[in-house]
Structures are given as C-alpha cells and as structure tokens.
CSV table of C-alpha atoms and ligand atoms in Angstrom, one decimal:
chain,number,residue,atom,x,y,z
A,1,UNK,CA,70.0,-48.8,-58.2
A,2,UNK,CA,69.1,-48.2,-54.7
A,3,UNK,CA,68.3,-51.7,-53.3
A,4,UNK,CA,67.6,-50.6,-49.8
A,5,UNK,CA,64.9,-48.2,-51.1
A,6,UNK,CA,63.6,-51.0,-53.4
A,7,UNK,CA,63.4,-53.3,-50.4
A,8,UNK,CA,60.9,-50.9,-48.6
A,9,UNK,CA,58.4,-51.8,-51.3
A,10,UNK,CA,58.5,-55.5,-50.2
A,11,UNK,CA,57.2,-55.6,-46.5
A,12,UNK,CA,57.8,-59.4,-46.3
A,13,UNK,CA,61.5,-58.7,-46.4
A,14,UNK,CA,61.2,-56.7,-43.2
A,15,UNK,CA,60.3,-59.9,-41.4
A,16,UNK,CA,63.9,-61.0,-41.7
A,17,UNK,CA,63.2,-63.3,-44.6
A,18,UNK,CA,65.9,-63.9,-47.2
A,19,UNK,CA,64.0,-64.6,-50.3
A,20,UNK,CA,65.9,-66.5,-52.9
A,21,UNK,CA,63.1,-68.4,-54.7
A,22,UNK,CA,62.1,-65.8,-57.3
A,23,UNK,CA,62.5,-68.4,-60.1
A,24,UNK,CA,59.4,-70.1,-58.7
A,25,UNK,CA,57.5,-66.8,-57.9
A,26,UNK,CA,58.8,-63.4,-57.3
A,27,UNK,CA,57.7,-61.1,-54.5
A,28,UNK,CA,55.1,-58.5,-55.1
A,29,UNK,CA,55.9,-54.8,-54.5
A,30,UNK,CA,53.4,-52.5,-52.8
A,31,UNK,CA,52.4,-50.5,-55.9
A,32,UNK,CA,51.3,-53.7,-57.5
A,33,UNK,CA,49.4,-54.8,-54.4
A,34,UNK,CA,47.8,-51.3,-54.1
A,35,UNK,CA,46.7,-51.4,-57.9
A,36,UNK,CA,45.0,-54.7,-57.3
A,37,UNK,CA,43.2,-53.5,-54.3
A,38,UNK,CA,42.2,-50.4,-56.0
A,39,UNK,CA,40.4,-52.3,-58.6
A,40,UNK,CA,38.1,-54.0,-56.1
A,41,UNK,CA,37.8,-50.8,-53.9
A,42,UNK,CA,37.4,-48.1,-56.6
A,43,UNK,CA,36.1,-49.4,-59.9
A,44,UNK,CA,35.1,-52.9,-59.5
A,45,UNK,CA,33.4,-53.9,-62.9
A,46,UNK,CA,33.6,-56.3,-65.8
A,47,UNK,CA,35.6,-55.3,-69.0
A,48,UNK,CA,34.5,-54.8,-72.5
A,49,UNK,CA,30.9,-55.4,-71.6
A,50,UNK,CA,29.3,-52.4,-70.1
A,51,UNK,CA,28.9,-48.7,-71.1
A,52,UNK,CA,28.6,-47.6,-67.5
A,53,UNK,CA,31.4,-45.5,-65.9
A,54,UNK,CA,33.0,-48.2,-63.7
A,55,UNK,CA,33.2,-50.7,-66.7
A,56,UNK,CA,34.7,-48.1,-68.9
A,57,UNK,CA,37.5,-47.4,-66.3
A,58,UNK,CA,38.2,-51.1,-65.8
A,59,UNK,CA,38.3,-51.7,-69.6
A,60,UNK,CA,40.6,-48.8,-70.2
A,61,UNK,CA,43.0,-50.0,-67.5
A,62,UNK,CA,42.9,-53.6,-68.6
A,63,UNK,CA,43.6,-52.6,-72.3
A,64,UNK,CA,46.4,-50.3,-70.9
A,65,UNK,CA,48.0,-53.2,-69.1
A,66,UNK,CA,48.3,-55.1,-72.5
A,67,UNK,CA,50.0,-52.0,-74.0
A,68,UNK,CA,52.4,-51.7,-71.2
A,69,UNK,CA,53.4,-55.3,-71.5
A,70,UNK,CA,53.5,-55.1,-75.3
A,71,UNK,CA,55.9,-52.1,-75.0
A,72,UNK,CA,58.1,-53.9,-72.5
A,73,UNK,CA,59.1,-56.6,-75.0
A,74,UNK,CA,58.7,-54.4,-78.1
A,75,UNK,CA,55.6,-56.1,-79.4
A,76,UNK,CA,52.2,-54.7,-80.7
A,77,UNK,CA,49.3,-54.5,-78.4
A,78,UNK,CA,47.3,-57.1,-80.5
A,79,UNK,CA,50.1,-59.6,-80.3
A,80,UNK,CA,49.8,-59.8,-76.5
A,81,UNK,CA,47.5,-62.3,-74.9
A,82,UNK,CA,47.0,-62.5,-71.2
A,83,UNK,CA,47.1,-66.0,-69.8
A,84,UNK,CA,47.1,-67.4,-66.3
A,85,UNK,CA,50.7,-68.4,-66.5
A,86,UNK,CA,53.5,-69.5,-68.8
A,87,UNK,CA,52.1,-73.2,-69.0
A,88,UNK,CA,48.8,-71.9,-70.4
A,89,UNK,CA,50.6,-70.0,-73.2
A,90,UNK,CA,52.7,-72.8,-74.3
A,91,UNK,CA,49.6,-75.2,-74.2
A,92,UNK,CA,47.7,-72.7,-76.2
A,93,UNK,CA,50.3,-72.9,-79.1
A,94,UNK,CA,50.5,-76.7,-78.8
A,95,UNK,CA,46.8,-77.3,-79.0
A,96,UNK,CA,46.1,-74.5,-81.4
A,97,UNK,CA,48.7,-74.9,-84.1
A,98,UNK,CA,47.4,-77.9,-86.0
A,99,UNK,CA,49.6,-80.9,-86.5
A,100,UNK,CA,50.3,-83.7,-89.2
A,101,UNK,CA,52.2,-86.8,-89.0
A,102,UNK,CA,54.8,-85.4,-91.2
A,103,UNK,CA,55.8,-82.6,-88.8
A,104,UNK,CA,58.8,-82.4,-86.7
A,105,UNK,CA,59.2,-80.5,-83.3
A,106,UNK,CA,62.7,-79.8,-81.8
A,107,UNK,CA,63.2,-79.1,-78.2
A,108,UNK,CA,65.7,-79.7,-75.5
A,109,UNK,CA,66.3,-81.8,-72.4
A,110,UNK,CA,66.7,-78.7,-70.2
A,111,UNK,CA,63.2,-77.7,-70.7
A,112,UNK,CA,60.7,-77.2,-67.8
A,113,UNK,CA,58.0,-79.8,-68.0
A,114,UNK,CA,55.6,-77.0,-69.1
A,115,UNK,CA,57.6,-76.7,-72.3
A,116,UNK,CA,58.2,-80.3,-72.7
A,117,UNK,CA,55.1,-82.3,-71.9
A,118,UNK,CA,52.9,-80.3,-74.3
A,119,UNK,CA,55.2,-81.5,-77.1
A,120,UNK,CA,55.2,-85.2,-75.9
A,121,UNK,CA,51.6,-85.1,-76.1
A,122,UNK,CA,51.6,-83.7,-79.6
A,123,UNK,CA,53.9,-86.5,-80.4
A,124,UNK,CA,51.6,-89.1,-78.8
A,125,UNK,CA,48.4,-87.8,-80.3
A,126,UNK,CA,49.5,-86.9,-83.9
A,127,UNK,CA,52.6,-89.0,-84.4
A,128,UNK,CA,54.9,-86.2,-85.1
A,129,UNK,CA,58.6,-86.6,-84.8
A,130,UNK,CA,60.1,-85.1,-81.6
A,131,UNK,CA,63.9,-84.3,-81.5
A,132,UNK,CA,65.4,-83.5,-78.0
A,133,UNK,CA,68.7,-81.8,-77.9
A,134,UNK,CA,71.0,-82.4,-75.0
A,135,UNK,CA,73.3,-79.6,-73.6
A,136,UNK,CA,77.0,-79.8,-73.6
A,137,UNK,CA,78.5,-78.7,-70.2
A,138,UNK,CA,75.2,-77.0,-69.5
A,139,UNK,CA,75.1,-75.1,-72.8
A,140,UNK,CA,72.7,-75.8,-75.7
A,141,UNK,CA,74.9,-75.6,-78.8
A,142,UNK,CA,73.6,-74.2,-82.0
A,143,UNK,CA,75.5,-76.8,-84.2
A,144,UNK,CA,73.3,-79.5,-82.5
A,145,UNK,CA,70.2,-77.7,-83.5
A,146,UNK,CA,71.4,-77.2,-87.0
A,147,UNK,CA,71.8,-80.9,-87.5
A,148,UNK,CA,68.1,-81.6,-86.6
A,149,UNK,CA,66.2,-78.6,-87.8
A,150,UNK,CA,65.1,-79.1,-91.5
A,151,UNK,CA,62.2,-78.5,-93.8
A,152,UNK,CA,60.0,-80.9,-91.9
A,153,UNK,CA,60.4,-78.9,-88.6
A,154,UNK,CA,57.3,-77.1,-87.9
A,155,UNK,CA,58.3,-75.8,-84.5
A,156,UNK,CA,61.4,-75.3,-82.4
A,157,UNK,CA,60.3,-74.9,-78.6
A,158,UNK,CA,63.2,-73.8,-76.4
A,159,UNK,CA,63.8,-72.1,-73.3
A,160,UNK,CA,65.6,-68.7,-73.3
A,161,UNK,CA,66.9,-69.3,-69.8
A,162,UNK,CA,67.1,-72.7,-67.9
A,163,UNK,CA,65.3,-72.6,-64.5
A,164,UNK,CA,67.8,-75.2,-63.2
A,165,UNK,CA,71.2,-74.0,-64.6
A,166,UNK,CA,70.5,-70.4,-65.3
A,167,UNK,CA,72.1,-70.9,-68.6
A,168,UNK,CA,71.1,-68.4,-71.5
A,169,UNK,CA,70.2,-69.9,-75.0
A,170,UNK,CA,71.4,-68.0,-78.0
A,171,UNK,CA,67.9,-67.4,-79.3
A,172,UNK,CA,68.7,-64.8,-81.9
A,173,UNK,CA,71.0,-67.3,-83.7
A,174,UNK,CA,68.5,-70.0,-83.2
A,175,UNK,CA,65.8,-67.7,-84.9
A,176,UNK,CA,68.1,-67.6,-87.9
A,177,UNK,CA,68.3,-71.3,-88.3
A,178,UNK,CA,64.6,-71.5,-87.9
A,179,UNK,CA,64.0,-68.8,-90.5
A,180,UNK,CA,66.3,-70.5,-93.0
A,181,UNK,CA,64.2,-73.8,-92.6
A,182,UNK,CA,60.8,-72.1,-92.4
A,183,UNK,CA,60.2,-73.4,-88.9
A,184,UNK,CA,58.4,-71.5,-86.2
A,185,UNK,CA,60.2,-70.6,-83.0
A,186,UNK,CA,58.5,-70.7,-79.6
A,187,UNK,CA,60.5,-69.3,-76.7
A,188,UNK,CA,59.9,-70.1,-73.0
A,189,UNK,CA,60.6,-66.7,-71.5
A,190,UNK,CA,59.6,-67.6,-67.9
A,191,UNK,CA,63.1,-67.1,-66.6
A,192,UNK,CA,64.4,-64.4,-69.1
A,193,UNK,CA,61.8,-61.7,-69.3
A,194,UNK,CA,61.9,-61.0,-65.5
A,195,UNK,CA,65.6,-60.5,-65.7
A,196,UNK,CA,66.9,-59.7,-69.1
A,197,UNK,CA,66.0,-56.9,-71.5
A,198,UNK,CA,63.9,-58.9,-73.9
A,199,UNK,CA,62.8,-57.4,-77.5
A,200,UNK,CA,60.9,-59.8,-79.5
A,201,UNK,CA,61.7,-58.0,-82.8
A,202,UNK,CA,65.5,-58.4,-82.0
A,203,UNK,CA,65.1,-62.0,-80.8
A,204,UNK,CA,63.2,-62.9,-83.9
A,205,UNK,CA,60.9,-65.4,-82.2
A,206,UNK,CA,57.4,-66.3,-83.3
A,207,UNK,CA,55.9,-67.0,-79.8
A,208,UNK,CA,57.2,-66.0,-76.4
A,209,UNK,CA,55.4,-67.3,-73.4
A,210,UNK,CA,56.2,-65.9,-69.9
A,211,UNK,CA,54.8,-65.4,-66.4
A,212,UNK,CA,53.7,-62.2,-64.7
A,213,UNK,CA,54.0,-63.7,-61.3
A,214,UNK,CA,57.9,-64.2,-61.7
A,215,UNK,CA,58.3,-60.6,-62.7
A,216,UNK,CA,56.7,-58.8,-59.7
A,217,UNK,CA,53.3,-59.2,-61.0
A,218,UNK,CA,50.3,-61.0,-59.3
A,219,UNK,CA,50.0,-64.8,-59.3
A,220,UNK,CA,47.4,-66.0,-62.0
A,221,UNK,CA,49.0,-63.8,-64.6
A,222,UNK,CA,51.1,-64.8,-67.6
A,223,UNK,CA,51.5,-63.6,-71.2
A,224,UNK,CA,51.8,-65.1,-74.6
A,225,UNK,CA,53.2,-63.1,-77.5
A,226,UNK,CA,52.4,-64.2,-80.9
A,227,UNK,CA,53.7,-62.5,-83.9
A,228,UNK,CA,50.8,-60.8,-85.9
A,229,UNK,CA,50.3,-63.0,-88.9
A,230,UNK,CA,50.2,-66.0,-86.6
A,231,UNK,CA,47.3,-64.8,-84.4
A,232,UNK,CA,44.7,-66.1,-86.9
A,233,UNK,CA,46.5,-69.4,-87.6
A,234,UNK,CA,46.2,-70.4,-83.9
A,235,UNK,CA,42.9,-72.0,-82.8
A,236,UNK,CA,42.0,-70.6,-79.4
A,237,UNK,CA,41.8,-72.9,-76.5
A,238,UNK,CA,38.4,-71.7,-75.5
A,239,UNK,CA,35.8,-69.5,-77.3
A,240,UNK,CA,32.7,-67.6,-76.0
A,241,UNK,CA,32.0,-64.4,-74.3
A,242,UNK,CA,34.2,-61.5,-75.5
A,243,UNK,CA,35.9,-63.4,-78.3
A,244,UNK,CA,33.6,-62.7,-81.2
A,245,UNK,CA,32.6,-60.0,-83.6
A,246,UNK,CA,29.4,-61.8,-84.7
A,247,UNK,CA,27.5,-64.8,-84.0
A,248,UNK,CA,24.5,-66.4,-86.0
A,249,UNK,CA,22.8,-69.7,-85.7
A,250,UNK,CA,25.3,-71.3,-88.1
A,251,UNK,CA,28.6,-69.6,-87.5
A,252,UNK,CA,30.6,-67.1,-85.6
A,253,UNK,CA,33.3,-64.5,-86.4
A,254,UNK,CA,36.2,-64.3,-83.9
A,255,UNK,CA,37.7,-60.9,-83.1
A,256,UNK,CA,41.0,-60.1,-84.9
A,257,UNK,CA,42.7,-59.0,-81.6
A,258,UNK,CA,44.0,-60.7,-78.6
A,259,UNK,CA,40.5,-60.8,-77.3
A,260,UNK,CA,39.8,-63.8,-79.4
A,261,UNK,CA,42.1,-65.8,-77.0
A,262,UNK,CA,40.7,-64.3,-73.7
A,263,UNK,CA,37.3,-66.1,-73.5
A,264,UNK,CA,35.0,-65.2,-70.7
A,265,UNK,CA,35.7,-62.7,-67.9
A,266,UNK,CA,39.5,-62.3,-67.6
A,267,UNK,CA,41.6,-61.9,-64.5
A,268,UNK,CA,41.0,-58.1,-64.5
A,269,UNK,CA,42.5,-56.9,-61.2
A,270,UNK,CA,45.7,-59.0,-61.7
A,271,UNK,CA,46.2,-58.1,-65.3
A,272,UNK,CA,46.0,-54.4,-64.3
A,273,UNK,CA,48.5,-55.4,-61.6
A,274,UNK,CA,50.8,-56.9,-64.1
A,275,UNK,CA,50.9,-53.6,-66.0
A,276,UNK,CA,52.0,-51.8,-62.9
A,277,UNK,CA,54.7,-54.6,-62.3
A,278,UNK,CA,56.0,-53.8,-65.7
A,279,UNK,CA,56.1,-50.1,-65.0
A,280,UNK,CA,58.0,-50.7,-61.8
A,281,UNK,CA,60.7,-52.7,-63.5
A,282,UNK,CA,60.9,-50.2,-66.3
A,283,UNK,CA,61.3,-47.4,-63.8
A,284,UNK,CA,64.4,-49.2,-62.2
A,285,UNK,CA,65.8,-50.3,-65.4
A,286,UNK,CA,66.2,-53.8,-66.8
A,287,UNK,CA,69.9,-53.0,-67.5
A,288,UNK,CA,70.5,-52.0,-63.9
A,289,UNK,CA,68.8,-54.9,-62.6
A,290,UNK,CA,70.8,-57.2,-64.7
A,291,UNK,CA,74.0,-55.5,-63.5
A,292,UNK,CA,73.0,-55.9,-59.9
A,293,UNK,CA,72.0,-59.5,-60.2
A,294,UNK,CA,75.2,-60.1,-62.2
A,295,UNK,CA,77.3,-58.9,-59.2
A,296,UNK,CA,75.4,-61.1,-56.7
A,297,UNK,CA,75.5,-64.1,-59.0
A,298,UNK,CA,79.4,-63.9,-59.3
A,299,UNK,CA,79.8,-63.7,-55.6
A,300,UNK,CA,77.5,-66.7,-55.1
A,301,UNK,CA,78.9,-68.9,-57.7
A,302,UNK,CA,82.6,-68.2,-56.7
A,303,UNK,CA,81.7,-68.6,-53.0
A,304,UNK,CA,80.0,-71.9,-53.5
A,305,UNK,CA,82.8,-73.2,-55.6
A,306,UNK,CA,85.2,-72.7,-52.7
A,307,UNK,CA,83.1,-74.8,-50.3
A,308,UNK,CA,84.3,-78.3,-49.9
A,309,UNK,CA,81.7,-81.0,-50.7
A,310,UNK,CA,79.5,-78.6,-52.7
A,311,UNK,CA,78.8,-79.4,-56.2
A,312,UNK,CA,77.6,-76.4,-58.5
A,313,UNK,CA,75.9,-77.5,-61.7
A,314,UNK,CA,77.7,-75.7,-64.4
A,315,UNK,CA,79.0,-72.6,-62.7
A,316,UNK,CA,80.8,-70.8,-65.5
A,317,UNK,CA,78.3,-70.4,-68.3
A,318,UNK,CA,76.6,-67.3,-69.7
A,319,UNK,CA,73.9,-67.0,-67.0
A,320,UNK,CA,71.5,-65.3,-64.9
A,321,UNK,CA,71.1,-65.5,-61.1
A,322,UNK,CA,69.6,-69.0,-61.0
A,323,UNK,CA,72.2,-71.4,-59.3
A,324,UNK,CA,71.7,-75.0,-58.6
A,325,UNK,CA,74.0,-77.0,-56.3
A,326,UNK,CA,74.0,-79.9,-53.9
A,327,UNK,CA,75.9,-80.8,-50.7
A,328,UNK,CA,77.5,-84.3,-51.0
A,329,UNK,CA,75.6,-86.9,-49.0
A,330,UNK,CA,72.6,-84.7,-48.3
A,331,UNK,CA,69.2,-84.7,-49.9
A,332,UNK,CA,68.5,-81.3,-51.5
A,333,UNK,CA,65.1,-80.9,-49.5
A,334,UNK,CA,67.0,-81.5,-46.2
A,335,UNK,CA,69.4,-78.6,-47.2
A,336,UNK,CA,66.6,-76.4,-48.1
A,337,UNK,CA,64.8,-77.0,-44.7
A,338,UNK,CA,68.1,-76.3,-42.8
A,339,UNK,CA,68.6,-73.1,-44.8
A,340,UNK,CA,65.2,-72.0,-43.6
A,341,UNK,CA,65.6,-73.0,-40.0
A,342,UNK,CA,69.0,-71.8,-39.6
A,343,UNK,CA,69.0,-68.5,-41.6
A,344,UNK,CA,65.5,-67.8,-42.7
A,345,UNK,CA,66.6,-68.4,-46.3
A,346,UNK,CA,63.9,-69.4,-48.8
A,347,UNK,CA,65.3,-71.6,-51.7
A,348,UNK,CA,63.7,-74.3,-53.9
A,349,UNK,CA,64.8,-77.9,-53.7
A,350,UNK,CA,63.9,-81.0,-55.8
A,351,UNK,CA,63.6,-81.6,-59.6
A,352,UNK,CA,62.3,-78.2,-60.4
A,353,UNK,CA,59.8,-79.6,-63.0
A,354,UNK,CA,62.8,-80.9,-64.9
A,355,UNK,CA,62.8,-84.5,-64.4
A,356,UNK,CA,64.6,-85.2,-67.8
A,357,UNK,CA,67.4,-82.8,-67.0
A,358,UNK,CA,67.7,-84.3,-63.4
A,359,UNK,CA,68.2,-87.8,-65.0
A,360,UNK,CA,70.9,-86.3,-67.4
A,361,UNK,CA,72.7,-84.6,-64.4
A,362,UNK,CA,72.4,-88.0,-62.4
A,363,UNK,CA,70.8,-86.5,-59.4
A,364,UNK,CA,67.3,-86.7,-57.8
A,365,UNK,CA,67.3,-82.9,-57.4
A,366,UNK,CA,69.3,-79.9,-56.6
A,367,UNK,CA,69.1,-77.0,-54.2
A,368,UNK,CA,68.3,-73.9,-56.2
A,369,UNK,CA,69.0,-70.2,-55.2
A,370,UNK,CA,67.4,-67.7,-57.5
A,371,UNK,CA,68.0,-64.0,-57.1
A,372,UNK,CA,66.2,-60.7,-58.0
A,373,UNK,CA,66.4,-57.1,-57.6
A,374,UNK,CA,65.8,-57.1,-54.0
A,375,UNK,CA,68.6,-59.5,-52.8
A,376,UNK,CA,71.8,-58.0,-51.3
A,377,UNK,CA,75.5,-59.0,-51.0
A,378,UNK,CA,74.9,-59.5,-47.2
A,379,UNK,CA,72.2,-62.1,-48.0
A,380,UNK,CA,74.6,-63.8,-50.3
A,381,UNK,CA,77.2,-63.9,-47.5
A,382,UNK,CA,74.6,-65.4,-45.1
A,383,UNK,CA,73.7,-68.1,-47.6
A,384,UNK,CA,77.4,-68.9,-48.3
A,385,UNK,CA,78.0,-69.1,-44.4
A,386,UNK,CA,75.1,-71.3,-43.8
A,387,UNK,CA,75.9,-73.6,-46.7
A,388,UNK,CA,79.5,-73.9,-45.5
A,389,UNK,CA,78.3,-74.7,-41.9
A,390,UNK,CA,75.9,-77.4,-43.3
A,391,UNK,CA,78.5,-78.9,-45.5
A,392,UNK,CA,81.0,-79.0,-42.7
A,393,UNK,CA,78.6,-80.9,-40.5
A,394,UNK,CA,77.7,-83.3,-43.1
A,395,UNK,CA,81.2,-84.8,-43.3
B,1,PLP,C1,61.6,-72.1,-67.5
B,1,PLP,C2,60.1,-72.2,-67.1
B,1,PLP,N1,59.1,-72.5,-67.9
B,1,PLP,C3,57.9,-72.6,-67.6
B,1,PLP,C4,57.5,-72.5,-66.2
B,1,PLP,C5,56.1,-72.7,-65.9
B,1,PLP,O1,55.7,-71.4,-65.5
B,1,PLP,P1,54.2,-71.1,-64.8
B,1,PLP,O2,54.3,-71.6,-63.5
B,1,PLP,O3,54.2,-69.6,-64.9
B,1,PLP,O4,53.2,-71.7,-65.7
B,1,PLP,C6,58.5,-72.2,-65.3
B,1,PLP,C7,58.1,-72.1,-63.8
B,1,PLP,O5,59.0,-72.1,-63.0
B,1,PLP,C8,59.9,-72.2,-65.7
B,1,PLP,O6,60.8,-71.8,-64.9
C-alpha cells in the first residue's frame, strides 16, 4: 500500500495537517469530490422520475451506487437503504419494528448514544425490558450476553467496534446466540465498516447501520442493511414520492425494494459519491488498510503506554486504530487544543457521545486519536512526542 501516493488524493493533508479524527468523519479523496461535482456539472437531474436523458444517467448511477455498497458488504442490492447517517438507520429500525410490552432489547454500555437513546425511547414508550451489558476490561463478553438473551428478546443492538475504546465485538458468535433464541441482531457498523472487511452473510446479522462519511464518502451519507425478509416487516420512517407501486383514494402499495424507505428526492450526488468511495477502498484493499492501521496502532499504543502520567483506556484488546487516553490532571479538551496548536494534530476530545461509558470509566471525557489509511508512522511519532511534552509540562 503506497501511503504517500494515497495522500496525494487528500489535498488537505498538504497543508501540514495531521488528521487523527477519522472516527468522527473521514477525509474525502479527490475522486469522490470529483464525482459529486460531476453530478452537478454534467447530469444534474432527479432520479427515478423522468424519462429524459439526464434523469436516466442520474438514476443509473444512483442505483449503481447501491449495488457497489451492497457488494462491498456482500449484501443484495434490495437490502441496502441509503440514509443520511448511521443514526437515521438505527432509528429507522427502532421506530419501524413494532414493539409490545413483553419484548426485551439487549444492548451495552459501550454504545454510542445513537445506538442507545433509540432503545431507551422504545423502553419509555412501550414498556419493553432493556438489558444493558457492561464490558470487562474493555471487552464485551459473550457469556454476559448469553445470560440475558432469551425467548423474550426481540432485538440485540450492539456495536461492532467501540468508538471510544476501539474494541471489536465478536459479532459472529453473538449472532449464533441470537439465532438460538430467535432474536434479531442489529449491528452498529459505524466504526467497523470503514476499517474491517465486513461480510453480512458471514457475520449473520439482521441489520447493519453505518456511515458513508466515515469511510471516505461525502457527509450526509449513511447505509442501513436489512436482511431481505425483514424489509417488509419494518414500517418506513417516511412515505410519499418514490416509495410506492400504486396509490388509490383508499390505499397505497409500497415498493418491494429499498425505494420504499427512501421517500422524496434522495441525496443523489452524495449517494453517487459514496459508491465512488467504496470503489476507492476496494481498489486499495481492506486487508491492506487493516494491516497498515494495525502497524500504526501498535506503535501508538506502545508509545502512549511508555509516557508517564498518561492513561490509555484498555490498550491491549482486539482493536482497531481508535485509541482513547488522558493526561493526568489535564482536561481532555485542553489537551486536544494543545495538540492542534503545537503540532497541527486534529483529535477528538470529550465524551464521544458515550456518556454512560464515560461514567463507567469514571472520567468526564478522553482524548481520542483515530487513524485511517492516510496516516503515517511519522505522524504517530509527532503525536507521541507532543503528548510527552504536554505530559511533562503538566507535572
Ligand atoms: C459507533 C458509532 N455509532 C454511531 C455513530 C453515529 O454516526 P452518524 O454520525 O453517522 O450518525 C457514531 C459516530 O461517531 C459511532 O462512532
């Protein structure tokens, strides 16, 4: 993998910026930017509505983007719904599944608010039981899930990768437990799909929500995978233009494809851009990206562990390149500001939309460095050197 060549596709990096906030949103490579511009410049038209040439081109490319994303996670085209982000996909399932008081939902304390608050709301509205599993030293253990998943469990909603700890959940094994108990499995793939080779058939999940904007795609793009027979069991969030096969004065018939969930004019240009982002990742190869990030992650974790007054939150776990830490006596926001001021390093700080997990860790927040294919060993060295300097001066 030629990182220097890849970096040429991200002009923002030429400004001397060290970008380590890809878990919030990733940078966007030139081919993706070009594809978005090309929509507006060359064939700007609505999709699935017109017979004229421009509409035909736009419709074809928008549909093709669905196919590219479906192939990327080994799903079928009709199983892929474009959303505006991960949060919308999860909420679509929460509001569309239909709940009864006797149901149970199982989730965990490491979840992003987007995969936590929707379930709290279902509990408040419908009186369903909500079981919340805690991790052990940063790891969600299968035996803890086995204890609470039973024939009452309608849904298990779990993150594939924690956006704070970087820890990887054993989804395949979890899917087996769900299957044995007839429970549905929703996976929050916001942090996994951009970094791991994800195959929905192999994982065995029923739903997978993720974000295009965290995997080199434009902002305003997300994806919800729903296993085929479930498509018709989920009530769409919105219906109207583009979602129906037939409408009479008394009734309507929704389409049997993903279009039933994409009401109104979709985010056409950015959806097409997402398809190009997926192509870009595939061309480089997810396995090579994983290897590159693994090397950088190891260097960063080991380096941080050696710095006095730095605490890393669960360094030695099965993980991706999302690393949370704190410098003793310093507020994480102050550390993030100093990293930017001193060394042009962009990291996230605060609670990372994971307040229950912060409370469990006993901190107000953390500093989080998150890596991607464009980061380099030199950048890791700069981060480590700057953290060391800050930690020394904080004593
Ligand atoms: C694990 C996880 N889930 C959900 C989300 C929400 O994603 P989005 O902003 O695409 O809705 C994030 C965003 O950081 C995340 O990291």
